[in-house]
Coordinates of C-alpha atoms in Angstrom, one line a residue:
Chain A
M1 CA -10.2 15.3 -4.3
N2 CA -8.2 12.5 -6.6
R3 CA -11.3 11.3 -9.2
A4 CA -9.7 8.7 -10.9
L5 CA -8.0 7.5 -7.1
F6 CA -11.8 8.0 -6.5
R7 CA -12.9 5.9 -9.8
A8 CA -11.0 3.4 -8.4
M9 CA -11.8 2.5 -5.2
F10 CA -15.3 2.9 -5.5
K11 CA -14.5 0.6 -7.7
Q12 CA -12.7 -2.3 -5.7
H13 CA -15.8 -1.5 -2.6
R14 CA -18.5 -1.1 -4.9
K15 CA -19.4 -5.4 -5.1
K16 CA -18.8 -5.5 -0.7
I17 CA -21.7 -2.7 -0.8
A18 CA -24.4 -4.7 -3.5
V19 CA -24.3 -7.5 -1.3
I20 CA -25.0 -5.2 2.2
S21 CA -27.3 -3.5 0.4
T22 CA -28.4 -6.0 -1.1
G23 CA -29.1 -8.3 2.6
I24 CA -30.2 -4.5 4.4
V25 CA -33.1 -5.0 1.6
L26 CA -34.3 -8.1 1.6
Y27 CA -33.6 -8.3 5.6
E28 CA -36.4 -4.9 5.7
G29 CA -38.9 -6.7 3.5
L30 CA -39.3 -9.5 5.7
L31 CA -40.1 -7.0 8.8
T32 CA -42.4 -4.9 7.1
W33 CA -44.1 -7.7 5.6
V34 CA -44.1 -9.6 9.3
Y35 CA -45.0 -6.8 11.4
P36 CA -48.8 -5.8 10.3
V37 CA -49.1 -9.6 11.5
I38 CA -48.0 -9.1 14.4
A39 CA -49.4 -6.0 15.3
E40 CA -53.1 -7.3 14.6
N41 CA -51.8 -10.1 17.7
P42 CA -52.3 -8.8 21.4
A43 CA -50.4 -11.3 22.8
V44 CA -47.1 -9.3 21.3
T45 CA -47.8 -6.1 22.3
E46 CA -48.3 -7.5 26.2
I47 CA -45.2 -9.4 25.4
A48 CA -43.3 -6.6 24.9
V49 CA -44.6 -4.7 28.2
S50 CA -43.2 -7.2 30.4
L51 CA -40.3 -7.4 29.1
P52 CA -37.3 -6.9 32.1
T53 CA -35.6 -3.9 31.5
A54 CA -32.6 -5.3 31.4
V55 CA -33.6 -7.0 28.0
K56 CA -35.4 -4.1 26.8
T57 CA -31.9 -2.4 26.9
V58 CA -30.0 -4.8 25.2
F59 CA -32.1 -4.6 21.9
G60 CA -31.6 -1.3 22.2
V61 CA -35.7 -0.4 23.6
P62 CA -35.7 3.2 26.0
E63 CA -37.2 2.6 28.8
N64 CA -39.7 4.7 28.7
A65 CA -41.0 4.1 25.2
R66 CA -44.0 2.2 23.1
T67 CA -43.5 -1.0 22.2
D68 CA -47.1 -1.8 20.4
T69 CA -45.9 0.6 17.4
F70 CA -43.7 0.2 13.6
E71 CA -41.4 2.4 14.8
A72 CA -40.7 0.3 18.3
F73 CA -40.3 -3.2 16.2
I74 CA -38.1 -1.8 13.3
S75 CA -35.9 -0.1 16.6
G76 CA -35.5 -3.7 18.8
Q77 CA -35.8 -5.8 15.5
F78 CA -33.2 -3.8 13.9
F79 CA -31.7 -0.4 13.9
A80 CA -31.2 0.3 17.7
R81 CA -28.8 -3.3 17.1
I82 CA -28.1 -5.5 13.8
W83 CA -27.6 -1.7 12.1
V84 CA -25.5 -0.2 14.0
M85 CA -22.9 -3.4 14.2
L86 CA -23.2 -3.7 10.8
M87 CA -22.6 -0.4 9.2
A88 CA -20.0 0.1 12.2
V89 CA -18.2 -3.0 11.1
Y90 CA -18.3 -2.6 7.6
G91 CA -17.1 1.2 8.9
I92 CA -14.0 0.2 10.6
Q93 CA -13.2 -2.7 8.1
T94 CA -13.2 -0.7 4.9
A95 CA -11.4 2.0 6.1
N96 CA -8.7 -0.9 6.7
N97 CA -9.0 -1.6 3.6
L98 CA -8.3 2.2 2.6
L99 CA -5.3 2.7 4.4
A100 CA -3.6 0.5 7.2
K101 CA -3.8 -2.2 4.5
M102 CA -2.4 -0.2 1.1
V103 CA 0.9 0.6 3.6
D104 CA 1.0 -2.6 5.1
D105 CA 0.7 -4.9 2.1
C106 CA 3.1 -1.5 0.0
S107 CA 0.1 -0.7 -3.0
I108 CA -0.3 3.0 -2.1
A109 CA 3.9 3.0 -2.7
L110 CA 2.9 3.3 -6.4
L111 CA 0.1 6.2 -5.9
L112 CA 2.6 8.5 -3.4
S113 CA 4.6 7.8 -5.2
T114 CA 2.7 10.0 -8.0
P115 CA 2.8 14.5 -8.1
I116 CA -0.9 14.3 -5.5
S117 CA -0.3 14.6 -1.5
R118 CA -0.4 12.5 1.1
S119 CA -3.5 14.9 2.5
E120 CA -5.1 14.6 -1.3
I121 CA -4.9 11.0 -1.0
L122 CA -6.0 10.9 2.4
S123 CA -8.7 12.9 1.2
T124 CA -9.7 11.0 -1.9
Q125 CA -10.0 7.8 0.7
A126 CA -12.1 9.2 3.3
A127 CA -14.9 10.5 0.5
V128 CA -15.0 7.2 -0.6
L129 CA -15.6 5.4 2.6
I130 CA -18.0 8.2 3.5
F131 CA -19.9 7.8 0.3
L132 CA -20.5 4.9 0.3
G133 CA -21.7 4.7 4.7
G134 CA -23.8 7.6 2.6
I135 CA -25.0 4.9 0.2
L136 CA -25.9 1.7 2.7
V137 CA -27.7 4.4 5.1
T138 CA -30.0 5.8 2.5
V139 CA -30.4 2.2 0.7
T140 CA -31.5 1.3 5.0
I141 CA -34.1 4.4 5.1
L142 CA -36.1 3.7 1.0
G143 CA -35.8 0.1 1.6
L144 CA -37.8 0.1 4.3
F145 CA -39.7 3.1 2.6
F146 CA -39.9 0.5 0.0
G147 CA -41.2 -2.1 2.5
A148 CA -43.5 -0.1 4.8
S149 CA -45.7 1.3 1.3
R150 CA -45.3 -2.9 0.0
S151 CA -46.7 -3.8 3.3
G152 CA -49.7 -0.4 4.2
I153 CA -47.6 0.8 7.5
T154 CA -47.9 4.4 8.0
I155 CA -44.8 6.0 9.1
C156 CA -43.9 9.5 9.0
H157 CA -41.1 9.9 6.6
D158 CA -39.6 12.5 7.6
R159 CA -38.3 11.5 11.0
Y160 CA -36.4 8.7 9.6
V161 CA -34.7 11.0 7.1
R162 CA -34.1 12.3 11.0
L163 CA -33.0 9.1 11.2
G164 CA -30.6 8.7 8.1
L165 CA -29.0 12.0 8.7
L166 CA -28.2 11.5 12.3
G167 CA -27.3 7.7 11.0
F168 CA -24.9 8.8 8.6
S169 CA -22.4 11.1 10.8
F170 CA -22.6 8.8 13.3
F171 CA -21.3 6.2 11.9
S172 CA -18.9 8.9 9.5
L173 CA -17.5 9.2 13.0
I174 CA -16.5 5.9 14.1
E175 CA -15.5 4.9 9.8
I176 CA -13.7 8.3 10.4
Y177 CA -11.3 7.7 13.5
S178 CA -10.8 4.2 11.9
L179 CA -9.3 6.1 9.4
F180 CA -7.1 7.9 11.5
F181 CA -6.6 4.4 13.6
S182 CA -5.2 3.2 9.8
V183 CA -2.9 6.8 9.3
W184 CA -1.3 6.8 13.8
F185 CA -0.2 2.9 13.2
V186 CA -0.1 2.7 9.5
E187 CA -0.1 -1.2 10.3
E188 CA -3.3 -3.3 9.9
E189 CA -3.5 -5.3 12.2
R190 CA -3.2 -2.6 15.1
A191 CA -5.2 -0.3 13.6
L192 CA -7.7 -3.1 13.2
T193 CA -7.4 -3.9 16.8
Y194 CA -7.8 -0.4 18.7
A195 CA -10.9 1.4 15.9
A196 CA -13.0 -1.9 16.8
G197 CA -11.7 -1.6 20.5
L198 CA -12.7 1.3 21.4
T199 CA -16.7 0.5 19.2
L200 CA -16.6 -2.5 21.8
I201 CA -15.9 -1.1 24.4
F202 CA -18.6 2.5 23.5
Y203 CA -21.2 -1.0 22.6
C204 CA -20.5 -2.8 25.9
L205 CA -21.1 1.1 27.9
D206 CA -24.2 1.3 26.8
I207 CA -25.5 -1.7 27.3
V208 CA -23.7 -1.9 31.4
G209 CA -25.4 1.8 31.4
G210 CA -28.2 0.3 31.0
L211 CA -28.8 -2.7 32.6
S212 CA -29.0 -1.2 36.2
N213 CA -29.0 2.5 38.0
K214 CA -25.7 2.3 40.0
Y215 CA -24.0 1.6 36.1
S216 CA -26.4 4.2 34.3
W217 CA -23.9 6.9 34.1
L218 CA -21.9 5.1 31.8
K219 CA -24.1 5.8 29.2
K220 CA -23.6 9.0 29.0
V221 CA -19.8 8.7 28.4
S222 CA -20.8 6.3 25.4
L223 CA -20.5 6.9 21.8
F224 CA -24.2 5.0 21.4
Q225 CA -25.2 7.4 23.7
L226 CA -26.4 10.1 21.0
F227 CA -28.2 7.7 18.7
Q228 CA -31.3 6.8 20.5
P229 CA -33.3 5.4 17.0
Q230 CA -36.7 4.8 18.4
E231 CA -36.7 7.9 20.2
V232 CA -36.1 10.2 16.8
L233 CA -39.2 7.7 14.8
E234 CA -40.9 8.6 17.5
G235 CA -40.5 12.2 17.8
S236 CA -39.4 12.3 21.4
K237 CA -35.7 13.4 20.4
N238 CA -34.8 15.6 17.6
P239 CA -30.8 14.6 16.6
A240 CA -30.1 18.1 15.4
G241 CA -27.7 18.5 18.0
S242 CA -26.3 15.1 17.7
I243 CA -25.9 15.7 14.1
V244 CA -24.2 18.7 14.9
G245 CA -21.8 17.4 17.9
L246 CA -21.2 14.0 15.6
N247 CA -19.7 15.5 12.6
L248 CA -17.9 18.8 14.5
V249 CA -15.8 15.9 15.7
S250 CA -15.7 14.2 12.9
M251 CA -14.2 17.2 11.5
I252 CA -11.9 17.8 13.7
L253 CA -10.1 14.1 13.6
W254 CA -9.9 14.3 9.8
Q255 CA -8.1 17.1 10.3
W256 CA -5.9 15.6 12.8
A257 CA -5.6 12.4 10.6
K258 CA -4.3 14.6 7.7
R259 CA -1.7 16.7 9.7
V260 CA 0.1 12.8 11.3
F261 CA -0.1 11.3 7.4
E262 CA 2.0 14.4 6.7
S263 CA 4.6 13.2 8.9
Q264 CA 4.2 10.2 9.1
D265 CA 7.9 7.4 8.2
L266 CA 6.5 5.0 5.5
A267 CA 8.3 2.1 5.2
I268 CA 7.1 1.4 1.6
Chain B
M1 CA 20.5 16.1 -10.6
I2 CA 20.3 13.3 -7.1
E3 CA 22.7 15.2 -4.3
V4 CA 22.5 13.0 -1.0
K5 CA 24.4 14.5 1.4
E6 CA 25.3 12.5 4.7
L7 CA 21.9 11.0 4.1
S8 CA 21.4 8.9 7.9
K9 CA 17.9 6.7 8.3
L10 CA 18.3 4.0 10.8
Y11 CA 15.4 2.3 12.0
R12 CA 14.0 0.8 15.6
E13 CA 15.9 -2.7 15.0
G14 CA 19.1 -1.1 14.6
R15 CA 19.0 -1.1 10.0
G16 CA 19.2 1.5 7.5
I17 CA 22.0 3.6 6.2
K18 CA 24.5 6.0 7.9
K19 CA 26.0 8.7 6.0
I20 CA 25.5 8.1 2.8
S21 CA 26.7 11.1 -0.1
F22 CA 26.7 10.7 -3.9
E23 CA 25.7 12.5 -6.8
V24 CA 24.1 11.5 -9.7
N25 CA 23.8 14.3 -12.9
Q26 CA 21.4 14.7 -15.3
G27 CA 21.6 12.4 -18.4
K28 CA 23.4 9.6 -16.2
A29 CA 22.7 6.1 -14.7
F30 CA 23.7 5.3 -11.3
G31 CA 23.7 1.2 -9.8
F32 CA 23.3 1.1 -6.5
L33 CA 24.4 -2.2 -5.8
G34 CA 24.5 -4.1 -2.3
P35 CA 23.2 -8.2 -1.1
N36 CA 20.4 -7.8 0.3
G37 CA 19.9 -5.5 3.9
A38 CA 22.6 -3.0 2.7
G39 CA 20.6 0.3 2.3
K40 CA 19.9 -0.2 -0.9
T41 CA 15.3 0.2 -0.7
T42 CA 15.6 2.0 2.6
T43 CA 17.4 4.9 0.4
I44 CA 15.4 4.5 -2.5
R45 CA 11.7 5.4 0.2
L46 CA 13.9 8.4 1.0
L47 CA 14.6 9.3 -2.7
M48 CA 10.4 9.0 -2.8
G49 CA 9.3 10.7 0.2
F50 CA 8.3 8.1 2.1
L51 CA 10.6 8.5 4.8
R52 CA 11.6 11.5 6.5
P53 CA 15.3 11.2 7.6
D54 CA 17.0 11.3 10.5
S55 CA 20.1 13.6 8.9
G56 CA 21.1 14.7 5.9
Q57 CA 19.1 16.2 3.2
V58 CA 18.4 14.1 -0.3
T59 CA 16.9 17.0 -2.4
I60 CA 16.5 15.9 -7.1
N61 CA 16.4 19.5 -9.3
G62 CA 17.0 21.0 -6.0
L63 CA 14.2 19.5 -4.2
D64 CA 13.9 18.8 -0.9
C65 CA 12.4 15.2 -0.9
W66 CA 11.0 15.6 2.2
E67 CA 9.8 18.4 2.5
Q68 CA 9.3 19.0 -1.4
K69 CA 8.1 15.3 -1.6
T70 CA 4.3 16.1 -3.9
E71 CA 6.7 18.4 -6.0
V72 CA 9.3 15.8 -6.2
K73 CA 7.3 13.7 -7.9
K74 CA 6.0 15.8 -10.6
L75 CA 10.1 15.4 -11.8
V76 CA 9.8 11.4 -10.6
S77 CA 9.3 7.9 -12.2
Y78 CA 8.6 4.8 -9.6
L79 CA 9.3 1.3 -9.6
P80 CA 8.7 -0.4 -6.4
G81 CA 11.2 -3.5 -5.4
E82 CA 8.3 -5.3 -3.8
L83 CA 5.3 -4.6 -6.9
H84 CA 1.4 -4.7 -5.3
F85 CA -1.3 -3.5 -7.0
V86 CA -5.0 -2.7 -6.3
E87 CA -6.3 -6.2 -7.0
S88 CA -9.7 -5.5 -8.0
L89 CA -8.6 -3.0 -11.1
T90 CA -7.1 -5.1 -14.4
A91 CA -4.3 -4.0 -16.2
L92 CA -5.5 -0.8 -18.6
E93 CA -7.5 0.4 -15.2
F94 CA -4.0 0.7 -13.3
L95 CA -1.6 2.4 -15.8
S96 CA -5.8 5.0 -16.0
L97 CA -5.7 5.4 -12.8
I98 CA -1.8 6.4 -12.4
A99 CA -2.1 8.4 -15.5
G100 CA -4.8 10.4 -14.2
M101 CA -3.4 11.3 -10.5
H102 CA -0.2 12.6 -13.5
R103 CA -0.5 15.7 -15.7
N104 CA -0.1 15.5 -19.2
R105 CA -2.5 12.1 -19.7
F106 CA -2.7 12.4 -23.0
Q107 CA 1.6 11.7 -23.6
I108 CA 1.2 9.2 -20.7
K109 CA -1.6 7.2 -23.2
K110 CA 0.0 7.1 -26.0
N111 CA 3.1 6.2 -24.1
Q112 CA 1.6 3.5 -22.5
K113 CA 0.7 2.1 -25.9
Y114 CA 3.4 1.5 -27.0
L115 CA 4.8 0.0 -24.1
I116 CA 1.8 -2.5 -23.7
N117 CA 2.6 -4.3 -27.6
A118 CA 7.3 -3.2 -26.4
L119 CA 6.6 -5.6 -23.4
D120 CA 3.8 -7.7 -25.0
L121 CA 1.1 -7.3 -21.9
D122 CA -1.9 -8.2 -22.3
S123 CA -3.8 -5.3 -20.2
K124 CA -7.4 -6.8 -19.9
I125 CA -6.4 -9.4 -17.3
L126 CA -7.4 -8.5 -13.8
I127 CA -4.0 -7.8 -12.2
R128 CA -5.0 -10.4 -9.0
K129 CA -4.8 -13.0 -12.0
M130 CA -1.7 -11.9 -12.8
S131 CA 2.2 -13.4 -12.8
K132 CA 5.0 -12.0 -10.4
G133 CA 6.8 -11.3 -14.8
M134 CA 3.4 -9.7 -15.5
K135 CA 2.7 -7.0 -12.3
Q136 CA 6.9 -6.4 -13.5
K137 CA 6.1 -5.4 -16.8
L138 CA 3.1 -3.4 -16.0
G139 CA 5.4 -2.0 -12.6
L140 CA 7.7 -0.7 -15.5
I141 CA 5.5 0.5 -17.7
A142 CA 3.9 2.8 -15.0
A143 CA 7.1 4.1 -14.1
L144 CA 8.0 4.2 -18.1
M145 CA 4.9 6.1 -19.5
L146 CA 5.5 8.7 -17.1
D147 CA 8.2 10.0 -19.0
A148 CA 9.2 11.6 -15.9
K149 CA 12.8 13.9 -15.6
V150 CA 13.9 10.5 -13.2
L151 CA 14.0 7.6 -12.8
I152 CA 14.2 5.5 -10.0
L153 CA 13.9 1.8 -10.0
D154 CA 14.3 -0.5 -8.1
E155 CA 15.1 -4.1 -8.7
P156 CA 13.3 -3.3 -11.9
T157 CA 14.3 -7.1 -13.7
S158 CA 13.3 -9.6 -10.4
G159 CA 10.5 -11.0 -12.5
L160 CA 11.2 -11.2 -15.1
D161 CA 12.3 -13.4 -17.5
P162 CA 15.9 -13.6 -19.8
L163 CA 13.8 -11.6 -23.5
M164 CA 12.2 -9.6 -21.0
Q165 CA 15.4 -8.1 -19.3
R166 CA 17.0 -7.5 -22.5
V167 CA 13.7 -5.9 -23.7
F168 CA 13.7 -3.4 -20.3
I169 CA 17.1 -2.7 -21.0
D170 CA 17.1 -1.9 -24.3
L171 CA 14.1 0.4 -22.4
I172 CA 16.3 1.5 -19.9
L173 CA 19.2 2.6 -23.0
E174 CA 16.5 4.5 -24.8
E175 CA 15.6 6.1 -22.2
K176 CA 19.1 7.6 -21.5
K177 CA 19.3 8.8 -25.1
R178 CA 16.9 11.2 -24.6
G179 CA 18.4 12.2 -21.5
K180 CA 16.3 10.3 -18.1
T181 CA 18.4 10.5 -15.0
I182 CA 18.2 7.3 -13.8
F183 CA 18.4 5.5 -10.0
M184 CA 18.6 2.2 -10.3
S185 CA 19.1 -0.9 -7.2
S186 CA 19.6 -3.9 -8.1
H187 CA 21.6 -8.0 -7.2
Q188 CA 23.0 -8.4 -10.8
F189 CA 25.8 -7.2 -12.2
P190 CA 25.1 -7.4 -15.8
E191 CA 22.2 -5.2 -15.7
I192 CA 23.7 -2.6 -14.4
E193 CA 27.1 -2.9 -16.1
R194 CA 25.2 -2.2 -19.4
T195 CA 22.4 0.8 -18.5
C196 CA 25.1 2.6 -15.8
E197 CA 28.1 4.9 -15.8
Q198 CA 28.9 4.8 -12.4
V199 CA 27.7 2.2 -9.5
G200 CA 27.2 2.6 -5.5
I201 CA 28.7 0.1 -3.9
I202 CA 25.8 -0.4 0.1
R203 CA 26.8 -2.5 2.1
E204 CA 25.5 -2.8 6.4
G205 CA 24.2 1.1 5.3
K206 CA 27.8 2.1 4.4
L207 CA 28.6 3.2 1.1
L208 CA 31.4 1.7 0.1
A209 CA 32.3 2.4 -2.7
I210 CA 31.9 4.9 -5.8
K211 CA 32.7 3.6 -9.1
S212 CA 33.1 4.2 -12.9
I213 CA 31.8 1.1 -14.7
L214 CA 35.6 1.2 -16.7
Q215 CA 36.9 1.3 -13.2
L216 CA 35.1 -2.2 -12.4
R217 CA 35.5 -3.8 -15.1
E218 CA 38.8 -3.7 -14.7
A219 CA 39.1 -4.6 -11.2
E220 CA 36.6 -7.4 -11.2
Y221 CA 37.4 -10.9 -10.8
Q222 CA 36.4 -13.7 -13.1
T223 CA 36.4 -17.8 -11.8
F224 CA 37.5 -20.2 -13.6
Q225 CA 37.7 -23.8 -12.5
I226 CA 40.3 -26.0 -14.0
E227 CA 41.0 -29.9 -13.8
V228 CA 44.7 -31.0 -15.0
E229 CA 46.0 -33.5 -16.5
S230 CA 48.5 -35.1 -13.7
D231 CA 50.0 -34.4 -9.7
E232 CA 53.1 -32.7 -11.3
D233 CA 50.5 -30.1 -13.5
L234 CA 48.6 -29.4 -10.4
E235 CA 51.5 -28.1 -8.6
L236 CA 52.9 -26.1 -11.6
L237 CA 50.0 -24.3 -11.2
K238 CA 50.2 -24.0 -7.7
E239 CA 53.6 -22.3 -8.1
S240 CA 52.5 -19.7 -9.6
Q241 CA 50.8 -16.7 -8.5
L242 CA 48.1 -17.0 -9.7
N243 CA 45.2 -17.6 -6.7
L244 CA 44.2 -20.8 -6.6
I245 CA 41.6 -22.9 -4.9
P246 CA 42.1 -26.5 -5.2
L247 CA 39.3 -29.1 -4.8
Q248 CA 38.9 -32.9 -5.2
G249 CA 42.1 -34.6 -8.0
R250 CA 43.4 -32.5 -9.9
S251 CA 40.7 -29.7 -10.1
C252 CA 40.8 -26.2 -8.4
I253 CA 39.8 -23.2 -8.7
I254 CA 41.1 -19.7 -10.2
R255 CA 40.3 -16.3 -9.8
V256 CA 42.1 -13.7 -11.8
A257 CA 42.0 -10.0 -11.0
G258 CA 42.5 -8.1 -14.4
E259 CA 44.1 -8.6 -17.5
L260 CA 44.1 -12.6 -17.2
D261 CA 47.6 -13.1 -19.0
S262 CA 49.0 -14.3 -16.4
L263 CA 46.2 -17.6 -16.4
W264 CA 47.0 -18.4 -20.1
M265 CA 50.8 -18.2 -19.6
A266 CA 50.1 -20.6 -16.3
L267 CA 47.8 -23.0 -18.3
G268 CA 51.0 -23.3 -21.4
Q269 CA 53.1 -24.8 -19.0
V270 CA 50.2 -27.4 -18.2
Q271 CA 47.9 -30.4 -19.8
V272 CA 44.4 -29.5 -19.7
V273 CA 41.5 -31.8 -19.0
R274 CA 38.6 -29.9 -18.4
F275 CA 38.2 -25.3 -18.3
K276 CA 35.3 -24.4 -17.1
Q277 CA 34.7 -20.2 -16.7
H278 CA 32.2 -19.3 -14.4
S279 CA 29.7 -17.3 -14.6
L280 CA 30.3 -13.8 -13.4
E281 CA 29.2 -12.9 -9.3
L282 CA 28.1 -10.0 -7.7
E283 CA 29.6 -11.3 -4.9
E284 CA 33.4 -11.7 -6.6
A285 CA 32.8 -8.4 -8.2
F286 CA 33.2 -6.8 -5.5
L287 CA 34.9 -9.1 -3.2
D288 CA 37.3 -6.3 -1.9
F289 CA 34.5 -4.4 -1.0
Y290 CA 33.1 -7.2 1.4
K291 CA 35.3 -8.1 3.1

């Protein structure tokens, strides 16, 4: 990894990270502020219990999960869908900006004219990508701790840290396969289409698989099956296996991406 | 220093270069001239290890430009034809980035200061707010500050005003004095003429000729637009052995290769009303090769 390149790339993306982080913290602040009011109203719990399975699926609430806890509330309102989509879009777009866009507009030419190997440049770009994703995950978890403590909500911090680690691994994989498509196509539009398309397919499989028992097998082939925030927050699922699996796939894809990039023709 | 042997690279649409061979010795400057789409940039991309050759070999200082591309970059400074930077950085931050990606940072920073002054660049401006000319200056500084043994420059003066073109030529001549090997592509004959000893002429992916600048000067065409007093004078000029293209009225274009004695002899016999020398155009200089 090259430090000078890391600093320059980080500088390029830090404003975007600051804006997203602020948005996440404010939204979490809002949710933790309104939760005590909602929790005191029994009618809300009744509505949540009476929701049809299909609606629960769309909002990322597992069928056998409770609906009257803060964990259920924060999962449904934030972690299961909004956070996932926000982080996925961020990861896909940033991976594209860090490689395919730079090849497309030839701004990588001057970087590749230095005695730093292609692998090292790619490693640096990936490090920036993962590091920025890590900042967003950390801010999300710390923002929630702060919001919960301010509103007097009791939470199990360990479980949120575990969710953070799972989220980090999950989003890192999305970022790495987006980077892989950038390396493979070395063309901004195609890389973006394939990365976004694959993520959308996984997302749709997760939704459709939850709508009916007939299609429940579709959930098993979706990447999103590995990210079930409510189960992790309620302690009914240990995410260690998923974290190891996600990181393993990321490592394999990463090694493959380096090999592809080393031998890629770059018309820059 | 630079050796290209039977080098071919064809893109899917059929463009590219075909079996190009040339050599550039250490301390010499080689100009690469040709129209748009001739294959100049493709050749440079192969020299920089951005593309893998279909066949043939390209080496710098004995190192294969594709197989040993990282090693080659230790010897080479590069200025791309189309300049694109990390736009959110200032000029100084960008130069620090490039310096940080090389060894010998202290010397690079020293050279950087000298070049920023020589090219009169405001280094604190954000790159995205720079004009094309300023970006070109920044690219030149990034290439020259490295003090590399080999300079590969793709149309280095495009975007520079005439004054800065002159400063650039002086800088290149300075680099040559210090023993640098230079490979430079251009559309502009005058800058090649002033900086290079040898010129390669490329068209449609084929290297048509490699000539020394001296040889080219002998063969170069010069073009004159002449208006004479009477129709008889015009007839007299037509009867001479000159290469003449009649225009409207009593005007004509005369093209002369090499010495101008024959032109002066013919003009001595007529009354000239107007005499205008056209600036030497690349196409005129290399018309024979372009036919």
